[in-house]
Each structure stands twice: as structure tokens, then as C-alpha cells.
Amino acid sequence: MRKVVMVAGGVNKWGRRAANFRQLAAEAAKACFDSNPNIDHKEIDGFILATTYAERTGVQVHPAPFIAQIIGLQPKKLYMRVENQCGSGTTAIRTAWWAIASGYVDMVMCLGVEKLMIPVHEEIFLNAASAMDHDWEGCFGLTPPAAFAMAAQAHMRKFGTTEEQMAMVSVKNHRHAMKTPYAHHYERYKKHGPVTLETALKSRMIAYPLKLFDCSTNTDGAAACILASEEKAKELTDKPVYLIGTSQVCLHGSWQKATYEWWEWPALRLAARQAYEMAGIKPEDVDVAEIHDCFTISEIIEYEELGWCEKGQGGKFIEEGLSDYGGKVVVNPRGGLIACGHPFAATGIAQAYEIFLQLRGEAGERQVKDAKIGLNHNLSGLGEHHIIIYKRGFD
Ligand SMILES: CC(C)(COP(=O)(O)OP(=O)(O)OC[C@H]1O[C@@H](n2cnc3c(N)ncnc32)[C@H](O)[C@@H]1OP(=O)(O)O)[C@@H](O)C(=O)NCCC(=O)NCCS
């Protein structure tokens, strides 16, 4: 298999945007091309579009060729759309990885885009419910906040995890996003200052124990990156970022099919083991991570299943500052889904772009000192997890 390298990336401004689906995609593609002027559009032989709700909110079936067209690509070997709900962006990158690794294509653009904030606001919740098992869960009101609230209750009962510890995840991630201009909530900090523990704990209840600030925010946004074979990458950059390990595990789709307690996430544990093994590293080797904080409890459980602390100690991990700058591993330096917002299919690509910046030493005020190994985790349900591990390829 050939080695695969990330050579460019970019995001647009996330938030309640007037821009339509296509405009959002075009903005991210431009940012990505601007990040590496050595790349010639014509040499991109693959294009993978990640989008979840293109039909519902972008009113566009079969979106990949139309987006390729408006961003000036004519891929001669591969073009496709992928949809794996919240994990769609990481799925796009994984798909590009094996197409390049196999020797079939040399350079692929992955672009994730989501238009969520459409005028009929309640439609968002209908969409969220449609991502659950339609016949047996979504139709009874099991939207993501309700489902993850049950995981939070189980974790609290089993390990004594507290609402304060969950709020600390929110405070950390919002603090990080104060240095991320594209984040959904960036303007809020200028008006209201940092999010405090008190603000988070007093925010309105969404699904007990998850309050507004425990939840990721629905947002419009897009992100793009370009991957290339190692040979091609040598012509394009002197700061290569290598994909060194990846895994994807699906133990079940429906939440009711979990044959375990919701405080443990065996699919993630297995995905982590596989990815670390492929990368030839241990959990403690990870310097910086972008993980799926769709809710604060998710980040806490992920610390445990990704092997950074013992099972049940995720609450203590955040309380002791071990997932922050100066701790064991800096988690969600751009502010995560909670503060940047979560435009489903764009999220995984934006996370990967943040790791790319961090490993190249280009993350500005957010820079994690001397970051060499970065991990990106996405989930698309309790039983479905996606991981990619990246390594700085220069010294
Ligand atoms: C938490 C949630 C229910 C709130 O939605 P809502 O009640 O419709 O809230 P609105 O969008 O009307 O926003 C009202 C205000 O709260 C703010 N807000 C909304 N969601 C927020 C969040 N998650 N955190 C902080 N503030 C938030 C908005 O910015 C807005 O403030 P403003 O009036 O100052 O601009 C919604 O954000 C949600 O469903 N989040 C989870 C998304 C999800 O499930 N993703 C999939 C994960 S797997």
C-alpha cells in the first residue's frame, strides 16, 4: 500500500448563514485551494463529497457532480457522495485514503457540507430524529439529545460523574473556540465573554441531565481537504502530514440493540485498539485530538474508551485539566462540536484540518506545543465509530 499524505485544507465561516448549500461548499473549497498554491485543480483525479441532508435541506439529490462543477473540478477517476451521518466527513477521508493507497488515484479532494439552519426551524429536529432508527426510535421521540442524556444518566449512576464535570467540558471547549474565528459561537464571546461554569450549569434543560451548553450546536458549514500519494505530496509540500492509522467499527445502528450498559462504548474501544495498532502507537503517544463532543458526556466517555484514563475516570480527567493545554492530551483545541457547531458531514473534515494545522505548527494561538501525533474521532451513533491517526512527517 502507498503512503497517504494530507497536503491542503480549509473551512468557511460556520453559523446561521444566508449562503445556500452550493455557496457554502464553494467557500470551503476556495479556502482549501488557497492553503496550497502548488496544487493544480486539473491534477485532482478524485472528488468525494460528504453530506447528510443534501436532499432535505439543500434540495439536491445526486450532489457530487454539481459541487465538483462549481468548484472547478473534473475528476477523471473517482467521484462520489458519502453519507454516514455525523461520521460522513471521516468516511470521505478514509475512502480517499484507500483509493490513493491502492494506487488507483493520486490526489483526492474531500469536501463536507451541511445546510442545517433552514427557515422552518423545527425541521432540524425532524432531521435529527430521521438519523435515528426511523421505525423504532426516531418516531417515539428518541432524538440525539434524548439518547445521549440516557448515556449520561447511566454514567452518573455507575461512576458518580457529575453535572459540574460535564459543564467543565463545555467551559473548556468554549474557551478554546475564543481563538477560532470560524466557530459558530465566536461572536458570542465578544459580546458575553467566556462561558463560565455557572452559565453552563444554569442554561436551560434540554434532556436531563444535558442542558443547552452540554449540547453541540446545529450550524451551517463546510470544510475541505486534499490528500495525495507520498510521491505526489513531495512535489506539493515540505510539511507533509501522514495518515498512519485508521479504523471504523459498527456493532449496531439502533440504540436498542446495544447489549451492554450505555456507560460503556465497546465499538469505540475496539476502533481505538485497531487504529492504535495500525499506527503502531499507544494512547499516551497522542499529543492532540479532535474528538466527537456532540454532548459533554460523549467527550467524557471518549477519554475512557480512547485509553487516556481508566474506565469511569473521565469526569476526573476533565476536572484535573488533563484534556487541556498542559495536560496529558489536548482535546478539541478548536472548540469541538460544542463551540464550533456541528454541520454533520463537515465536522470530520474540519477536525482533520485542525489536526493538519496543529501537526504543521500552523494553528496560531491554538497551537499545541511540539505536536507530533494527532487523533481524529467521529461517531455516528452509539455503536458506530470512525478514527484516523495522523503523524507529522518532517522534523
Ligand atoms: C440544544 C438544542 C436542542 C437547542 O436548540 P433550540 O432550542 O432550537 O435553540 P435555538 O437554535 O433556537 O437557539 C436559541 C439560542 O440558544 C443558542 N444555542 C442553540 N444551541 C446552542 C448550544 N448547543 N449551545 C449554546 N447555545 C446554543 C443559540 O445561539 C441561540 O442564541 P441567540 O438567540 O443568542 O442566537 C439544539 O442545539 C440541538 O439539538 N443540539 C444537538 C444537535 C444534535 O443532536 N446533533 C447530533 C449529535 S450526534
PDB file of C-alpha atoms in Angstrom, residues 156-375:
ATOM      1  CA  MET A 156     -23.614   9.230  36.562  1.00  0.00           C
ATOM      2  CA  ARG A 157     -25.279   6.249  38.267  1.00  0.00           C
ATOM      3  CA  LYS A 158     -22.379   3.895  37.684  1.00  0.00           C
ATOM      4  CA  PHE A 159     -19.395   6.165  38.314  1.00  0.00           C
ATOM      5  CA  GLY A 160     -20.737   9.220  40.140  1.00  0.00           C
ATOM      6  CA  THR A 161     -19.952  11.545  37.222  1.00  0.00           C
ATOM      7  CA  THR A 162     -21.412  14.969  37.979  1.00  0.00           C
ATOM      8  CA  GLU A 163     -23.233  17.695  36.068  1.00  0.00           C
ATOM      9  CA  GLU A 164     -20.340  20.019  37.044  1.00  0.00           C
ATOM     10  CA  GLN A 165     -17.808  17.733  35.363  1.00  0.00           C
ATOM     11  CA  MET A 166     -19.908  17.706  32.189  1.00  0.00           C
ATOM     12  CA  ALA A 167     -20.177  21.507  32.322  1.00  0.00           C
ATOM     13  CA  MET A 168     -16.357  21.668  32.573  1.00  0.00           C
ATOM     14  CA  VAL A 169     -16.105  20.078  29.118  1.00  0.00           C
ATOM     15  CA  SER A 170     -18.346  22.837  27.765  1.00  0.00           C
ATOM     16  CA  VAL A 171     -16.357  25.585  29.502  1.00  0.00           C
ATOM     17  CA  LYS A 172     -13.058  24.179  28.139  1.00  0.00           C
ATOM     18  CA  ASN A 173     -14.314  23.830  24.573  1.00  0.00           C
ATOM     19  CA  HIS A 174     -15.933  27.273  24.511  1.00  0.00           C
ATOM     20  CA  ARG A 175     -12.692  28.730  25.916  1.00  0.00           C
ATOM     21  CA  HIS A 176     -10.735  27.073  23.112  1.00  0.00           C
ATOM     22  CA  ALA A 177     -13.151  28.442  20.489  1.00  0.00           C
ATOM     23  CA  MET A 178     -12.428  32.010  21.600  1.00  0.00           C
ATOM     24  CA  LYS A 179      -9.353  31.544  19.347  1.00  0.00           C
ATOM     25  CA  THR A 180     -11.296  30.021  16.435  1.00  0.00           C
ATOM     26  CA  PRO A 181     -12.819  32.780  14.288  1.00  0.00           C
ATOM     27  CA  TYR A 182     -14.899  30.414  12.161  1.00  0.00           C
ATOM     28  CA  ALA A 183     -16.660  28.888  15.212  1.00  0.00           C
ATOM     29  CA  HIS A 184     -20.447  29.288  15.395  1.00  0.00           C
ATOM     30  CA  HIS A 185     -20.256  30.923  18.830  1.00  0.00           C
ATOM     31  CA  TYR A 186     -17.152  33.103  18.188  1.00  0.00           C
ATOM     32  CA  GLU A 187     -19.128  36.370  18.056  1.00  0.00           C
ATOM     33  CA  ARG A 188     -20.953  35.440  21.277  1.00  0.00           C
ATOM     34  CA  TYR A 189     -17.692  35.598  23.272  1.00  0.00           C
ATOM     35  CA  LYS A 190     -17.059  39.167  22.147  1.00  0.00           C
ATOM     36  CA  LYS A 191     -20.483  40.169  23.468  1.00  0.00           C
ATOM     37  CA  HIS A 192     -20.799  37.962  26.550  1.00  0.00           C
ATOM     38  CA  GLY A 193     -17.217  36.919  27.375  1.00  0.00           C
ATOM     39  CA  PRO A 194     -16.153  33.361  28.149  1.00  0.00           C
ATOM     40  CA  VAL A 195     -18.687  30.688  29.035  1.00  0.00           C
ATOM     41  CA  THR A 196     -18.433  30.112  32.794  1.00  0.00           C
ATOM     42  CA  LEU A 197     -19.314  27.040  34.833  1.00  0.00           C
ATOM     43  CA  GLU A 198     -22.273  28.959  36.205  1.00  0.00           C
ATOM     44  CA  THR A 199     -23.572  29.915  32.719  1.00  0.00           C
ATOM     45  CA  ALA A 200     -23.297  26.312  31.588  1.00  0.00           C
ATOM     46  CA  LEU A 201     -24.943  24.867  34.714  1.00  0.00           C
ATOM     47  CA  LYS A 202     -27.773  27.425  34.693  1.00  0.00           C
ATOM     48  CA  SER A 203     -28.560  27.047  30.997  1.00  0.00           C
ATOM     49  CA  ARG A 204     -31.956  25.633  30.091  1.00  0.00           C
ATOM     50  CA  MET A 205     -32.584  21.918  30.418  1.00  0.00           C
ATOM     51  CA  ILE A 206     -32.767  20.052  27.096  1.00  0.00           C
ATOM     52  CA  ALA A 207     -32.916  16.391  28.226  1.00  0.00           C
ATOM     53  CA  TYR A 208     -31.868  15.636  31.810  1.00  0.00           C
ATOM     54  CA  PRO A 209     -29.015  15.986  32.694  1.00  0.00           C
ATOM     55  CA  LEU A 210     -27.993  17.668  29.420  1.00  0.00           C
ATOM     56  CA  LYS A 211     -28.520  21.416  29.339  1.00  0.00           C
ATOM     57  CA  LEU A 212     -28.151  23.802  26.409  1.00  0.00           C
ATOM     58  CA  PHE A 213     -24.410  24.202  26.928  1.00  0.00           C
ATOM     59  CA  ASP A 214     -23.902  20.424  27.148  1.00  0.00           C
ATOM     60  CA  CYS A 215     -25.129  20.116  23.554  1.00  0.00           C
ATOM     61  CA  SER A 216     -23.410  20.704  20.242  1.00  0.00           C
ATOM     62  CA  THR A 217     -24.997  23.421  18.145  1.00  0.00           C
ATOM     63  CA  ASN A 218     -26.726  22.918  14.826  1.00  0.00           C
ATOM     64  CA  THR A 219     -24.959  25.089  12.269  1.00  0.00           C
ATOM     65  CA  ASP A 220     -24.356  25.698   8.565  1.00  0.00           C
ATOM     66  CA  GLY A 221     -20.821  24.997   7.446  1.00  0.00           C
ATOM     67  CA  ALA A 222     -18.346  23.317   5.154  1.00  0.00           C
ATOM     68  CA  ALA A 223     -14.758  22.069   5.213  1.00  0.00           C
ATOM     69  CA  ALA A 224     -12.406  20.598   2.633  1.00  0.00           C
ATOM     70  CA  CYS A 225      -9.034  18.876   2.464  1.00  0.00           C
ATOM     71  CA  ILE A 226      -6.811  17.350  -0.205  1.00  0.00           C
ATOM     72  CA  LEU A 227      -4.987  14.042   0.161  1.00  0.00           C
ATOM     73  CA  ALA A 228      -2.203  12.823  -2.109  1.00  0.00           C
ATOM     74  CA  SER A 229       0.129   9.892  -2.537  1.00  0.00           C
ATOM     75  CA  GLU A 230       3.513  10.340  -0.859  1.00  0.00           C
ATOM     76  CA  GLU A 231       5.214  10.696  -4.277  1.00  0.00           C
ATOM     77  CA  LYS A 232       2.810  13.464  -5.330  1.00  0.00           C
ATOM     78  CA  ALA A 233       2.961  15.142  -1.919  1.00  0.00           C
ATOM     79  CA  LYS A 234       6.728  15.589  -2.262  1.00  0.00           C
ATOM     80  CA  GLU A 235       6.082  17.933  -5.206  1.00  0.00           C
ATOM     81  CA  LEU A 236       3.447  19.893  -3.288  1.00  0.00           C
ATOM     82  CA  THR A 237       4.637  20.489   0.255  1.00  0.00           C
ATOM     83  CA  ASP A 238       7.618  20.306   2.567  1.00  0.00           C
ATOM     84  CA  LYS A 239       5.309  19.831   5.563  1.00  0.00           C
ATOM     85  CA  PRO A 240       3.575  16.503   4.909  1.00  0.00           C
ATOM     86  CA  VAL A 241       1.058  15.131   7.402  1.00  0.00           C
ATOM     87  CA  TYR A 242       0.772  11.353   7.088  1.00  0.00           C
ATOM     88  CA  LEU A 243      -2.299   9.216   7.758  1.00  0.00           C
ATOM     89  CA  ILE A 244      -0.762   6.392   9.784  1.00  0.00           C
ATOM     90  CA  GLY A 245      -3.731   4.515  11.191  1.00  0.00           C
ATOM     91  CA  THR A 246      -7.474   4.304  10.770  1.00  0.00           C
ATOM     92  CA  SER A 247     -10.413   2.189  11.778  1.00  0.00           C
ATOM     93  CA  GLN A 248     -14.169   2.055  11.585  1.00  0.00           C
ATOM     94  CA  VAL A 249     -16.402  -0.157  13.717  1.00  0.00           C
ATOM     95  CA  CYS A 250     -20.163  -0.682  13.524  1.00  0.00           C
ATOM     96  CA  LEU A 251     -21.566  -3.045  16.167  1.00  0.00           C
ATOM     97  CA  HIS A 252     -25.166  -1.876  15.683  1.00  0.00           C
ATOM     98  CA  GLY A 253     -27.217   1.021  14.347  1.00  0.00           C
ATOM     99  CA  SER A 254     -30.269   1.102  16.630  1.00  0.00           C
ATOM    100  CA  TRP A 255     -29.643   2.141  20.234  1.00  0.00           C
ATOM    101  CA  GLN A 256     -31.998  -0.575  21.469  1.00  0.00           C
ATOM    102  CA  LYS A 257     -29.630  -3.183  20.009  1.00  0.00           C
ATOM    103  CA  ALA A 258     -26.882  -2.282  22.470  1.00  0.00           C
ATOM    104  CA  THR A 259     -26.355  -5.434  24.514  1.00  0.00           C
ATOM    105  CA  TYR A 260     -24.359  -3.506  27.102  1.00  0.00           C
ATOM    106  CA  GLU A 261     -24.874  -0.626  29.511  1.00  0.00           C
ATOM    107  CA  TRP A 262     -24.703   2.798  27.870  1.00  0.00           C
ATOM    108  CA  TRP A 263     -21.852   3.988  30.109  1.00  0.00           C
ATOM    109  CA  GLU A 264     -19.516   1.792  28.084  1.00  0.00           C
ATOM    110  CA  TRP A 265     -18.898   2.132  24.352  1.00  0.00           C
ATOM    111  CA  PRO A 266     -17.302  -1.134  23.179  1.00  0.00           C
ATOM    112  CA  ALA A 267     -17.396  -0.114  19.495  1.00  0.00           C
ATOM    113  CA  LEU A 268     -15.157   2.842  20.279  1.00  0.00           C
ATOM    114  CA  ARG A 269     -12.845   0.738  22.447  1.00  0.00           C
ATOM    115  CA  LEU A 270     -12.393  -1.699  19.552  1.00  0.00           C
ATOM    116  CA  ALA A 271     -11.977   1.071  16.961  1.00  0.00           C
ATOM    117  CA  ALA A 272      -9.324   2.702  19.129  1.00  0.00           C
ATOM    118  CA  ARG A 273      -7.427  -0.554  19.606  1.00  0.00           C
ATOM    119  CA  GLN A 274      -7.434  -1.219  15.856  1.00  0.00           C
ATOM    120  CA  ALA A 275      -6.325   2.300  14.935  1.00  0.00           C
ATOM    121  CA  TYR A 276      -3.533   2.411  17.527  1.00  0.00           C
ATOM    122  CA  GLU A 277      -2.318  -0.996  16.354  1.00  0.00           C
ATOM    123  CA  MET A 278      -2.246   0.069  12.707  1.00  0.00           C
ATOM    124  CA  ALA A 279      -0.431   3.302  13.587  1.00  0.00           C
ATOM    125  CA  GLY A 280       1.987   1.453  15.863  1.00  0.00           C
ATOM    126  CA  ILE A 281       1.390   3.829  18.751  1.00  0.00           C
ATOM    127  CA  LYS A 282      -0.061   3.795  22.277  1.00  0.00           C
ATOM    128  CA  PRO A 283      -2.852   6.063  23.566  1.00  0.00           C
ATOM    129  CA  GLU A 284      -0.320   8.109  25.548  1.00  0.00           C
ATOM    130  CA  ASP A 285       1.582   8.957  22.339  1.00  0.00           C
ATOM    131  CA  VAL A 286      -1.274  11.190  21.127  1.00  0.00           C
ATOM    132  CA  ASP A 287      -0.403  14.887  21.590  1.00  0.00           C
ATOM    133  CA  VAL A 288      -3.560  16.481  20.234  1.00  0.00           C
ATOM    134  CA  ALA A 289      -7.024  15.131  19.493  1.00  0.00           C
ATOM    135  CA  GLU A 290     -10.215  16.238  17.825  1.00  0.00           C
ATOM    136  CA  ILE A 291     -12.948  14.003  19.221  1.00  0.00           C
ATOM    137  CA  HIS A 292     -16.705  13.900  18.868  1.00  0.00           C
ATOM    138  CA  ASP A 293     -18.139  16.049  21.684  1.00  0.00           C
ATOM    139  CA  CYS A 294     -21.680  16.018  20.309  1.00  0.00           C
ATOM    140  CA  PHE A 295     -22.587  16.245  24.005  1.00  0.00           C
ATOM    141  CA  THR A 296     -20.320  16.837  27.005  1.00  0.00           C
ATOM    142  CA  ILE A 297     -20.875  13.286  28.260  1.00  0.00           C
ATOM    143  CA  SER A 298     -19.598  11.939  24.927  1.00  0.00           C
ATOM    144  CA  GLU A 299     -16.229  13.608  25.416  1.00  0.00           C
ATOM    145  CA  ILE A 300     -16.001  12.180  28.956  1.00  0.00           C
ATOM    146  CA  ILE A 301     -16.756   8.615  27.829  1.00  0.00           C
ATOM    147  CA  GLU A 302     -14.383   9.021  24.864  1.00  0.00           C
ATOM    148  CA  TYR A 303     -11.430   9.876  27.183  1.00  0.00           C
ATOM    149  CA  GLU A 304     -12.006   6.463  28.744  1.00  0.00           C
ATOM    150  CA  GLU A 305     -12.590   4.364  25.634  1.00  0.00           C
ATOM    151  CA  LEU A 306      -9.703   6.006  23.754  1.00  0.00           C
ATOM    152  CA  GLY A 307      -7.478   4.794  26.584  1.00  0.00           C
ATOM    153  CA  TRP A 308      -6.394   8.086  28.137  1.00  0.00           C
ATOM    154  CA  CYS A 309      -7.760   7.173  31.577  1.00  0.00           C
ATOM    155  CA  GLU A 310      -9.330   4.224  33.411  1.00  0.00           C
ATOM    156  CA  LYS A 311     -12.978   3.370  32.784  1.00  0.00           C
ATOM    157  CA  GLY A 312     -15.174   5.616  34.923  1.00  0.00           C
ATOM    158  CA  GLN A 313     -12.451   8.245  35.445  1.00  0.00           C
ATOM    159  CA  GLY A 314     -13.461  10.538  32.539  1.00  0.00           C
ATOM    160  CA  GLY A 315     -15.099  13.027  34.921  1.00  0.00           C
ATOM    161  CA  LYS A 316     -11.904  13.293  36.976  1.00  0.00           C
ATOM    162  CA  PHE A 317      -9.865  13.587  33.748  1.00  0.00           C
ATOM    163  CA  ILE A 318     -11.576  16.852  32.792  1.00  0.00           C
ATOM    164  CA  GLU A 319     -11.707  18.075  36.398  1.00  0.00           C
ATOM    165  CA  GLU A 320      -7.932  17.687  36.737  1.00  0.00           C
ATOM    166  CA  GLY A 321      -7.324  19.559  33.468  1.00  0.00           C
ATOM    167  CA  LEU A 322      -5.744  16.533  31.790  1.00  0.00           C
ATOM    168  CA  SER A 323      -7.516  17.130  28.467  1.00  0.00           C
ATOM    169  CA  ASP A 324      -6.432  20.775  28.276  1.00  0.00           C
ATOM    170  CA  TYR A 325      -3.217  22.605  27.377  1.00  0.00           C
ATOM    171  CA  GLY A 326      -0.539  21.425  29.796  1.00  0.00           C
ATOM    172  CA  GLY A 327      -2.407  18.155  30.468  1.00  0.00           C
ATOM    173  CA  LYS A 328      -1.923  14.651  29.054  1.00  0.00           C
ATOM    174  CA  VAL A 329      -3.535  15.255  25.651  1.00  0.00           C
ATOM    175  CA  VAL A 330      -5.043  18.485  24.330  1.00  0.00           C
ATOM    176  CA  VAL A 331      -8.599  17.635  23.352  1.00  0.00           C
ATOM    177  CA  ASN A 332     -10.610  19.731  20.918  1.00  0.00           C
ATOM    178  CA  PRO A 333      -8.288  22.737  20.592  1.00  0.00           C
ATOM    179  CA  ARG A 334     -10.586  24.426  18.035  1.00  0.00           C
ATOM    180  CA  GLY A 335     -13.555  24.171  20.451  1.00  0.00           C
ATOM    181  CA  GLY A 336     -15.143  20.940  19.284  1.00  0.00           C
ATOM    182  CA  LEU A 337     -18.690  20.451  18.083  1.00  0.00           C
ATOM    183  CA  ILE A 338     -19.967  22.192  21.197  1.00  0.00           C
ATOM    184  CA  ALA A 339     -18.439  25.569  20.378  1.00  0.00           C
ATOM    185  CA  CYS A 340     -17.698  25.423  16.645  1.00  0.00           C
ATOM    186  CA  GLY A 341     -21.102  23.910  15.920  1.00  0.00           C
ATOM    187  CA  HIS A 342     -21.819  20.617  14.216  1.00  0.00           C
ATOM    188  CA  PRO A 343     -22.620  20.745  10.479  1.00  0.00           C
ATOM    189  CA  PHE A 344     -22.788  16.946  10.404  1.00  0.00           C
ATOM    190  CA  ALA A 345     -20.764  15.891   7.330  1.00  0.00           C
ATOM    191  CA  ALA A 346     -18.404  18.878   7.500  1.00  0.00           C
ATOM    192  CA  THR A 347     -17.357  18.128  11.073  1.00  0.00           C
ATOM    193  CA  GLY A 348     -14.946  15.228  10.412  1.00  0.00           C
ATOM    194  CA  ILE A 349     -13.120  17.179   7.717  1.00  0.00           C
ATOM    195  CA  ALA A 350     -12.854  20.317   9.861  1.00  0.00           C
ATOM    196  CA  GLN A 351     -11.487  18.179  12.707  1.00  0.00           C
ATOM    197  CA  ALA A 352      -8.901  16.635  10.362  1.00  0.00           C
ATOM    198  CA  TYR A 353      -7.939  20.101   9.102  1.00  0.00           C
ATOM    199  CA  GLU A 354      -7.339  21.215  12.704  1.00  0.00           C
ATOM    200  CA  ILE A 355      -5.036  18.232  13.270  1.00  0.00           C
ATOM    201  CA  PHE A 356      -3.269  19.108   9.983  1.00  0.00           C
ATOM    202  CA  LEU A 357      -2.654  22.682  11.207  1.00  0.00           C
ATOM    203  CA  GLN A 358      -1.541  21.501  14.638  1.00  0.00           C
ATOM    204  CA  LEU A 359       0.965  18.971  13.272  1.00  0.00           C
ATOM    205  CA  ARG A 360       2.401  21.559  10.858  1.00  0.00           C
ATOM    206  CA  GLY A 361       2.765  24.101  13.681  1.00  0.00           C
ATOM    207  CA  GLU A 362       0.310  26.435  11.927  1.00  0.00           C
ATOM    208  CA  ALA A 363      -2.513  26.599  14.489  1.00  0.00           C
ATOM    209  CA  GLY A 364      -1.593  30.098  15.695  1.00  0.00           C
ATOM    210  CA  GLU A 365      -2.921  30.930  19.151  1.00  0.00           C
ATOM    211  CA  ARG A 366      -4.357  27.413  19.435  1.00  0.00           C
ATOM    212  CA  GLN A 367      -1.035  25.689  18.784  1.00  0.00           C
ATOM    213  CA  VAL A 368      -0.255  22.658  20.937  1.00  0.00           C
ATOM    214  CA  LYS A 369       3.486  22.824  21.587  1.00  0.00           C
ATOM    215  CA  ASP A 370       5.524  20.367  19.527  1.00  0.00           C
ATOM    216  CA  ALA A 371       2.516  18.245  18.478  1.00  0.00           C
ATOM    217  CA  LYS A 372       3.713  15.209  16.516  1.00  0.00           C
ATOM    218  CA  ILE A 373       0.776  12.794  16.625  1.00  0.00           C
ATOM    219  CA  GLY A 374      -2.895  13.724  16.299  1.00  0.00           C
ATOM    220  CA  LEU A 375      -6.062  11.669  16.557  1.00  0.00           C
TER     221      LEU A 375
END
